JSON list of C-alpha atoms in Angstrom, two decimals:
[
{"chain": "A", "resi": 19, "resn": "MET", "atom": "CA", "xyz": [10.66, 25.63, 0.64]},
{"chain": "A", "resi": 20, "resn": "LEU", "atom": "CA", "xyz": [9.57, 22.33, 0.47]},
{"chain": "A", "resi": 21, "resn": "ARG", "atom": "CA", "xyz": [7.69, 23.81, -2.31]},
{"chain": "A", "resi": 22, "resn": "ASN", "atom": "CA", "xyz": [10.83, 24.80, -3.50]},
{"chain": "A", "resi": 23, "resn": "VAL", "atom": "CA", "xyz": [12.11, 21.00, -3.09]},
{"chain": "A", "resi": 24, "resn": "VAL", "atom": "CA", "xyz": [8.86, 20.05, -4.46]},
{"chain": "A", "resi": 25, "resn": "ALA", "atom": "CA", "xyz": [8.69, 21.84, -7.38]},
{"chain": "A", "resi": 26, "resn": "THR", "atom": "CA", "xyz": [12.82, 20.98, -8.82]},
{"chain": "A", "resi": 27, "resn": "LEU", "atom": "CA", "xyz": [12.36, 17.11, -8.07]},
{"chain": "A", "resi": 28, "resn": "LEU", "atom": "CA", "xyz": [8.83, 17.61, -10.53]},
{"chain": "A", "resi": 29, "resn": "ALA", "atom": "CA", "xyz": [11.18, 18.91, -13.15]},
{"chain": "A", "resi": 30, "resn": "VAL", "atom": "CA", "xyz": [14.02, 16.96, -12.04]},
{"chain": "A", "resi": 31, "resn": "SER", "atom": "CA", "xyz": [11.29, 13.74, -13.47]},
{"chain": "A", "resi": 32, "resn": "ALA", "atom": "CA", "xyz": [10.27, 14.37, -16.15]},
{"chain": "A", "resi": 33, "resn": "PHE", "atom": "CA", "xyz": [14.03, 13.45, -17.47]},
{"chain": "A", "resi": 34, "resn": "ALA", "atom": "CA", "xyz": [14.28, 10.54, -15.06]},
{"chain": "A", "resi": 35, "resn": "ALA", "atom": "CA", "xyz": [11.72, 8.90, -17.39]},
{"chain": "A", "resi": 36, "resn": "LEU", "atom": "CA", "xyz": [13.38, 6.39, -20.08]},
{"chain": "A", "resi": 37, "resn": "PRO", "atom": "CA", "xyz": [12.11, 4.56, -23.16]},
{"chain": "A", "resi": 38, "resn": "GLY", "atom": "CA", "xyz": [12.11, 0.94, -22.44]},
{"chain": "A", "resi": 39, "resn": "ALA", "atom": "CA", "xyz": [13.95, -0.27, -25.21]},
{"chain": "A", "resi": 40, "resn": "ALA", "atom": "CA", "xyz": [16.37, -2.40, -23.62]},
{"chain": "A", "resi": 41, "resn": "HIS", "atom": "CA", "xyz": [13.37, -3.58, -21.48]},
{"chain": "A", "resi": 42, "resn": "ALA", "atom": "CA", "xyz": [10.69, -4.26, -24.61]},
{"chain": "A", "resi": 43, "resn": "ARG", "atom": "CA", "xyz": [7.43, -4.68, -22.84]},
{"chain": "A", "resi": 44, "resn": "LEU", "atom": "CA", "xyz": [9.17, -5.44, -18.96]},
{"chain": "A", "resi": 45, "resn": "GLN", "atom": "CA", "xyz": [5.66, -5.51, -16.32]},
{"chain": "A", "resi": 46, "resn": "CYS", "atom": "CA", "xyz": [6.16, -4.11, -13.35]},
{"chain": "A", "resi": 47, "resn": "VAL", "atom": "CA", "xyz": [7.02, -7.37, -11.44]},
{"chain": "A", "resi": 48, "resn": "THR", "atom": "CA", "xyz": [9.62, -8.21, -13.16]},
{"chain": "A", "resi": 49, "resn": "TYR", "atom": "CA", "xyz": [10.87, -5.25, -12.98]},
{"chain": "A", "resi": 50, "resn": "ALA", "atom": "CA", "xyz": [10.78, -4.64, -9.36]},
{"chain": "A", "resi": 51, "resn": "ARG", "atom": "CA", "xyz": [12.32, -8.15, -8.67]},
{"chain": "A", "resi": 52, "resn": "GLN", "atom": "CA", "xyz": [16.06, -6.94, -10.85]},
{"chain": "A", "resi": 53, "resn": "ILE", "atom": "CA", "xyz": [16.43, -3.61, -9.25]},
{"chain": "A", "resi": 54, "resn": "SER", "atom": "CA", "xyz": [15.38, -4.86, -5.33]},
{"chain": "A", "resi": 55, "resn": "ASP", "atom": "CA", "xyz": [15.93, -7.46, -2.64]},
{"chain": "A", "resi": 56, "resn": "VAL", "atom": "CA", "xyz": [12.10, -8.37, -2.60]},
{"chain": "A", "resi": 57, "resn": "GLN", "atom": "CA", "xyz": [11.96, -11.02, -4.82]},
{"chain": "A", "resi": 58, "resn": "ILE", "atom": "CA", "xyz": [7.71, -12.49, -5.15]},
{"chain": "A", "resi": 59, "resn": "SER", "atom": "CA", "xyz": [5.92, -13.78, -7.46]},
{"chain": "A", "resi": 60, "resn": "GLY", "atom": "CA", "xyz": [2.51, -13.21, -8.85]},
{"chain": "A", "resi": 61, "resn": "ASN", "atom": "CA", "xyz": [0.71, -10.70, -10.49]},
{"chain": "A", "resi": 62, "resn": "ALA", "atom": "CA", "xyz": [1.28, -6.74, -8.52]},
{"chain": "A", "resi": 63, "resn": "ARG", "atom": "CA", "xyz": [-1.41, -6.51, -6.60]},
{"chain": "A", "resi": 64, "resn": "ASP", "atom": "CA", "xyz": [-1.39, -10.16, -5.07]},
{"chain": "A", "resi": 65, "resn": "TRP", "atom": "CA", "xyz": [2.23, -9.26, -3.17]},
{"chain": "A", "resi": 66, "resn": "TRP", "atom": "CA", "xyz": [1.40, -7.38, -0.63]},
{"chain": "A", "resi": 67, "resn": "SER", "atom": "CA", "xyz": [-0.69, -10.70, 0.74]},
{"chain": "A", "resi": 68, "resn": "ASN", "atom": "CA", "xyz": [2.00, -13.47, -1.46]},
{"chain": "A", "resi": 69, "resn": "ALA", "atom": "CA", "xyz": [4.18, -10.84, 0.86]},
{"chain": "A", "resi": 70, "resn": "GLU", "atom": "CA", "xyz": [3.29, -12.15, 4.46]},
{"chain": "A", "resi": 71, "resn": "GLY", "atom": "CA", "xyz": [4.94, -13.98, 6.92]},
{"chain": "A", "resi": 72, "resn": "SER", "atom": "CA", "xyz": [8.56, -13.23, 3.91]},
{"chain": "A", "resi": 73, "resn": "TYR", "atom": "CA", "xyz": [8.62, -10.35, 4.51]},
{"chain": "A", "resi": 74, "resn": "ALA", "atom": "CA", "xyz": [8.16, -7.46, 7.43]},
{"chain": "A", "resi": 75, "resn": "ARG", "atom": "CA", "xyz": [5.09, -4.80, 6.01]},
{"chain": "A", "resi": 76, "resn": "GLY", "atom": "CA", "xyz": [4.38, -0.93, 6.77]},
{"chain": "A", "resi": 77, "resn": "GLN", "atom": "CA", "xyz": [2.81, 1.89, 5.75]},
{"chain": "A", "resi": 78, "resn": "GLU", "atom": "CA", "xyz": [6.42, 3.91, 6.24]},
{"chain": "A", "resi": 79, "resn": "PRO", "atom": "CA", "xyz": [8.11, 4.31, 2.56]},
{"chain": "A", "resi": 80, "resn": "LYS", "atom": "CA", "xyz": [12.31, 3.73, 3.07]},
{"chain": "A", "resi": 81, "resn": "THR", "atom": "CA", "xyz": [14.75, 3.27, 0.01]},
{"chain": "A", "resi": 82, "resn": "GLY", "atom": "CA", "xyz": [14.65, 0.39, -0.83]},
{"chain": "A", "resi": 83, "resn": "ALA", "atom": "CA", "xyz": [10.79, -1.05, -0.08]},
{"chain": "A", "resi": 84, "resn": "VAL", "atom": "CA", "xyz": [8.01, -2.06, -2.75]},
{"chain": "A", "resi": 85, "resn": "LEU", "atom": "CA", "xyz": [5.89, 0.25, -3.16]},
{"chain": "A", "resi": 86, "resn": "ALA", "atom": "CA", "xyz": [2.76, -2.48, -3.64]},
{"chain": "A", "resi": 87, "resn": "PHE", "atom": "CA", "xyz": [-0.32, -0.74, -5.70]},
{"chain": "A", "resi": 88, "resn": "SER", "atom": "CA", "xyz": [-4.19, -2.51, -5.55]},
{"chain": "A", "resi": 89, "resn": "GLY", "atom": "CA", "xyz": [-5.84, -3.43, -7.83]},
{"chain": "A", "resi": 90, "resn": "THR", "atom": "CA", "xyz": [-8.51, -1.58, -9.70]},
{"chain": "A", "resi": 91, "resn": "LYS", "atom": "CA", "xyz": [-10.71, -1.12, -13.14]},
{"chain": "A", "resi": 92, "resn": "ALA", "atom": "CA", "xyz": [-8.41, 1.24, -14.44]},
{"chain": "A", "resi": 93, "resn": "MET", "atom": "CA", "xyz": [-5.27, -0.95, -13.59]},
{"chain": "A", "resi": 94, "resn": "PRO", "atom": "CA", "xyz": [-6.39, -4.60, -12.75]},
{"chain": "A", "resi": 95, "resn": "TYR", "atom": "CA", "xyz": [-2.90, -6.24, -11.93]},
{"chain": "A", "resi": 96, "resn": "GLY", "atom": "CA", "xyz": [-2.30, -3.92, -9.12]},
{"chain": "A", "resi": 97, "resn": "HIS", "atom": "CA", "xyz": [1.37, -2.10, -9.71]},
{"chain": "A", "resi": 98, "resn": "VAL", "atom": "CA", "xyz": [4.46, -2.36, -7.35]},
{"chain": "A", "resi": 99, "resn": "ALA", "atom": "CA", "xyz": [7.38, -0.09, -7.64]},
{"chain": "A", "resi": 100, "resn": "VAL", "atom": "CA", "xyz": [11.07, 0.71, -5.32]},
{"chain": "A", "resi": 101, "resn": "VAL", "atom": "CA", "xyz": [11.61, 4.00, -3.22]},
{"chain": "A", "resi": 102, "resn": "ARG", "atom": "CA", "xyz": [15.00, 5.01, -5.00]},
{"chain": "A", "resi": 103, "resn": "LYS", "atom": "CA", "xyz": [14.78, 7.98, -2.48]},
{"chain": "A", "resi": 104, "resn": "VAL", "atom": "CA", "xyz": [12.70, 9.18, 0.40]},
{"chain": "A", "resi": 105, "resn": "VAL", "atom": "CA", "xyz": [11.93, 13.26, 0.45]},
{"chain": "A", "resi": 106, "resn": "ASP", "atom": "CA", "xyz": [9.92, 13.04, 3.05]},
{"chain": "A", "resi": 107, "resn": "SER", "atom": "CA", "xyz": [6.78, 11.51, 4.87]},
{"chain": "A", "resi": 108, "resn": "ARG", "atom": "CA", "xyz": [4.47, 12.24, 1.82]},
{"chain": "A", "resi": 109, "resn": "HIS", "atom": "CA", "xyz": [6.80, 12.33, -1.08]},
{"chain": "A", "resi": 110, "resn": "ILE", "atom": "CA", "xyz": [9.10, 9.74, -2.70]},
{"chain": "A", "resi": 111, "resn": "LEU", "atom": "CA", "xyz": [10.79, 8.54, -5.86]},
{"chain": "A", "resi": 112, "resn": "ILE", "atom": "CA", "xyz": [10.41, 5.46, -7.24]},
{"chain": "A", "resi": 113, "resn": "ASP", "atom": "CA", "xyz": [12.22, 3.68, -10.19]},
{"chain": "A", "resi": 114, "resn": "HIS", "atom": "CA", "xyz": [9.61, 1.92, -11.32]},
{"chain": "A", "resi": 115, "resn": "ALA", "atom": "CA", "xyz": [7.78, -0.09, -15.18]},
{"chain": "A", "resi": 116, "resn": "ASN", "atom": "CA", "xyz": [5.08, 0.02, -17.40]},
{"chain": "A", "resi": 117, "resn": "TRP", "atom": "CA", "xyz": [3.67, 2.72, -15.30]},
{"chain": "A", "resi": 118, "resn": "SER", "atom": "CA", "xyz": [3.29, 6.33, -18.42]},
{"chain": "A", "resi": 119, "resn": "GLY", "atom": "CA", "xyz": [4.34, 3.94, -21.41]},
{"chain": "A", "resi": 120, "resn": "PRO", "atom": "CA", "xyz": [3.75, 0.49, -21.99]},
{"chain": "A", "resi": 121, "resn": "GLY", "atom": "CA", "xyz": [7.27, -1.34, -20.38]},
{"chain": "A", "resi": 122, "resn": "MET", "atom": "CA", "xyz": [8.55, 1.84, -20.37]},
{"chain": "A", "resi": 123, "resn": "VAL", "atom": "CA", "xyz": [11.34, 1.65, -17.68]},
{"chain": "A", "resi": 124, "resn": "GLU", "atom": "CA", "xyz": [10.63, 5.87, -15.20]},
{"chain": "A", "resi": 125, "resn": "LYS", "atom": "CA", "xyz": [13.62, 6.20, -12.39]},
{"chain": "A", "resi": 126, "resn": "GLY", "atom": "CA", "xyz": [13.93, 8.58, -9.58]},
{"chain": "A", "resi": 127, "resn": "VAL", "atom": "CA", "xyz": [9.86, 10.12, -10.76]},
{"chain": "A", "resi": 128, "resn": "MET", "atom": "CA", "xyz": [7.87, 11.60, -7.98]},
{"chain": "A", "resi": 129, "resn": "ALA", "atom": "CA", "xyz": [4.50, 9.72, -5.72]},
{"chain": "A", "resi": 130, "resn": "VAL", "atom": "CA", "xyz": [2.84, 11.35, -3.51]},
{"chain": "A", "resi": 131, "resn": "ASP", "atom": "CA", "xyz": [1.19, 10.19, -0.50]},
{"chain": "A", "resi": 132, "resn": "VAL", "atom": "CA", "xyz": [-2.65, 11.95, -1.30]},
{"chain": "A", "resi": 133, "resn": "SER", "atom": "CA", "xyz": [-3.90, 9.91, 1.41]},
{"chain": "A", "resi": 134, "resn": "SER", "atom": "CA", "xyz": [-6.35, 12.40, 4.04]},
{"chain": "A", "resi": 135, "resn": "ALA", "atom": "CA", "xyz": [-4.40, 9.56, 7.28]},
{"chain": "A", "resi": 136, "resn": "GLY", "atom": "CA", "xyz": [-1.23, 9.84, 5.84]},
{"chain": "A", "resi": 137, "resn": "ASP", "atom": "CA", "xyz": [-0.95, 6.26, 5.37]},
{"chain": "A", "resi": 138, "resn": "TRP", "atom": "CA", "xyz": [-0.02, 5.77, 1.01]},
{"chain": "A", "resi": 139, "resn": "SER", "atom": "CA", "xyz": [-3.29, 4.36, 1.17]},
{"chain": "A", "resi": 140, "resn": "GLU", "atom": "CA", "xyz": [-3.17, 6.56, -1.95]},
{"chain": "A", "resi": 141, "resn": "VAL", "atom": "CA", "xyz": [-0.82, 7.95, -3.82]},
{"chain": "A", "resi": 142, "resn": "ARG", "atom": "CA", "xyz": [-0.32, 10.02, -7.21]},
{"chain": "A", "resi": 143, "resn": "VAL", "atom": "CA", "xyz": [2.25, 9.02, -9.12]},
{"chain": "A", "resi": 144, "resn": "TRP", "atom": "CA", "xyz": [4.48, 11.13, -12.22]},
{"chain": "A", "resi": 145, "resn": "TYR", "atom": "CA", "xyz": [2.75, 10.23, -15.15]},
{"chain": "A", "resi": 146, "resn": "ALA", "atom": "CA", "xyz": [5.33, 11.40, -18.24]},
{"chain": "A", "resi": 147, "resn": "PRO", "atom": "CA", "xyz": [2.36, 12.14, -20.97]},
{"chain": "A", "resi": 148, "resn": "THR", "atom": "CA", "xyz": [0.47, 14.73, -18.43]},
{"chain": "A", "resi": 149, "resn": "LYS", "atom": "CA", "xyz": [4.43, 16.19, -16.85]},
{"chain": "A", "resi": 150, "resn": "SER", "atom": "CA", "xyz": [2.50, 16.22, -13.51]},
{"chain": "A", "resi": 151, "resn": "VAL", "atom": "CA", "xyz": [1.84, 13.83, -11.10]},
{"chain": "A", "resi": 152, "resn": "GLY", "atom": "CA", "xyz": [-1.11, 11.73, -12.29]},
{"chain": "A", "resi": 153, "resn": "LEU", "atom": "CA", "xyz": [-4.87, 13.26, -12.25]},
{"chain": "A", "resi": 154, "resn": "ARG", "atom": "CA", "xyz": [-6.09, 10.42, -10.43]},
{"chain": "A", "resi": 155, "resn": "ALA", "atom": "CA", "xyz": [-5.29, 8.55, -7.26]},
{"chain": "A", "resi": 156, "resn": "SER", "atom": "CA", "xyz": [-4.43, 5.16, -7.45]},
{"chain": "A", "resi": 157, "resn": "PRO", "atom": "CA", "xyz": [-5.18, 3.26, -4.25]},
{"chain": "A", "resi": 158, "resn": "ALA", "atom": "CA", "xyz": [-1.73, 1.22, -1.96]},
{"chain": "A", "resi": 159, "resn": "LYS", "atom": "CA", "xyz": [-2.22, -1.89, -0.01]},
{"chain": "A", "resi": 160, "resn": "GLY", "atom": "CA", "xyz": [2.13, -0.04, 1.52]},
{"chain": "A", "resi": 161, "resn": "PHE", "atom": "CA", "xyz": [5.96, -1.04, 1.35]},
{"chain": "A", "resi": 162, "resn": "ILE", "atom": "CA", "xyz": [7.56, -4.16, 1.35]},
{"chain": "A", "resi": 163, "resn": "TYR", "atom": "CA", "xyz": [10.50, -3.89, 2.61]},
{"chain": "A", "resi": 164, "resn": "PRO", "atom": "CA", "xyz": [13.69, -6.82, 1.99]},
{"chain": "A", "resi": 165, "resn": "ARG", "atom": "CA", "xyz": [14.16, -8.93, 4.37]},
{"chain": "A", "resi": 166, "resn": "THR", "atom": "CA", "xyz": [18.00, -6.81, 4.45]},
{"chain": "A", "resi": 167, "resn": "MET", "atom": "CA", "xyz": [16.76, -3.74, 5.28]},
{"chain": "A", "resi": 168, "resn": "THR", "atom": "CA", "xyz": [14.36, -5.63, 8.26]},
{"chain": "A", "resi": 169, "resn": "ALA", "atom": "CA", "xyz": [17.29, -6.94, 10.06]},
{"chain": "A", "resi": 170, "resn": "GLN", "atom": "CA", "xyz": [18.99, -3.85, 9.92]},
{"chain": "A", "resi": 171, "resn": "ALA", "atom": "CA", "xyz": [15.65, -2.14, 11.62]},
{"chain": "A", "resi": 172, "resn": "ASP", "atom": "CA", "xyz": [15.77, -4.38, 14.53]},
{"chain": "A", "resi": 173, "resn": "THR", "atom": "CA", "xyz": [19.00, -4.22, 15.21]},
{"chain": "A", "resi": 174, "resn": "ALA", "atom": "CA", "xyz": [19.31, -0.75, 15.44]},
{"chain": "A", "resi": 175, "resn": "LYS", "atom": "CA", "xyz": [16.19, -0.27, 17.80]},
{"chain": "A", "resi": 176, "resn": "PRO", "atom": "CA", "xyz": [16.23, -0.38, 20.98]},
{"chain": "A", "resi": 177, "resn": "ALA", "atom": "CA", "xyz": [13.28, -2.99, 22.47]},
{"chain": "A", "resi": 178, "resn": "LYS", "atom": "CA", "xyz": [10.27, -1.36, 24.48]},
{"chain": "A", "resi": 179, "resn": "GLY", "atom": "CA", "xyz": [10.08, -3.14, 27.38]}
]
């Protein structure tokens, strides 16, 4: 059943990629700031550390959170993407820019947690040129939660004591 859901979502993701014509050469950080309530400056690789003290961070995907990727040789400036929908603990749909092509905006594409610990530290992301989730896993720091989400989550949970 879960395989069918994931297969369907992957197929739908293929049609969700939008050309960046309206957002020519749009970078991932600019796009993430435009569509989310997380307002951080700096390169994507710095968002995780720049969020400290201003935004809650964690390893659980939540709609509206920003997934922060580490910088690597392949993507030296890192990457950020906004969670559109949580499918399950290992699959999410994201909106982001500048992944499958320069300035290209993609909405509702699949990201899969492939980390052995299930902590979103290694992620494969839909890559339009291959019409599949990427062949290489990209390292990620975790999720940065908007302040509005944190406030709602804090009031909804009973205090431990």
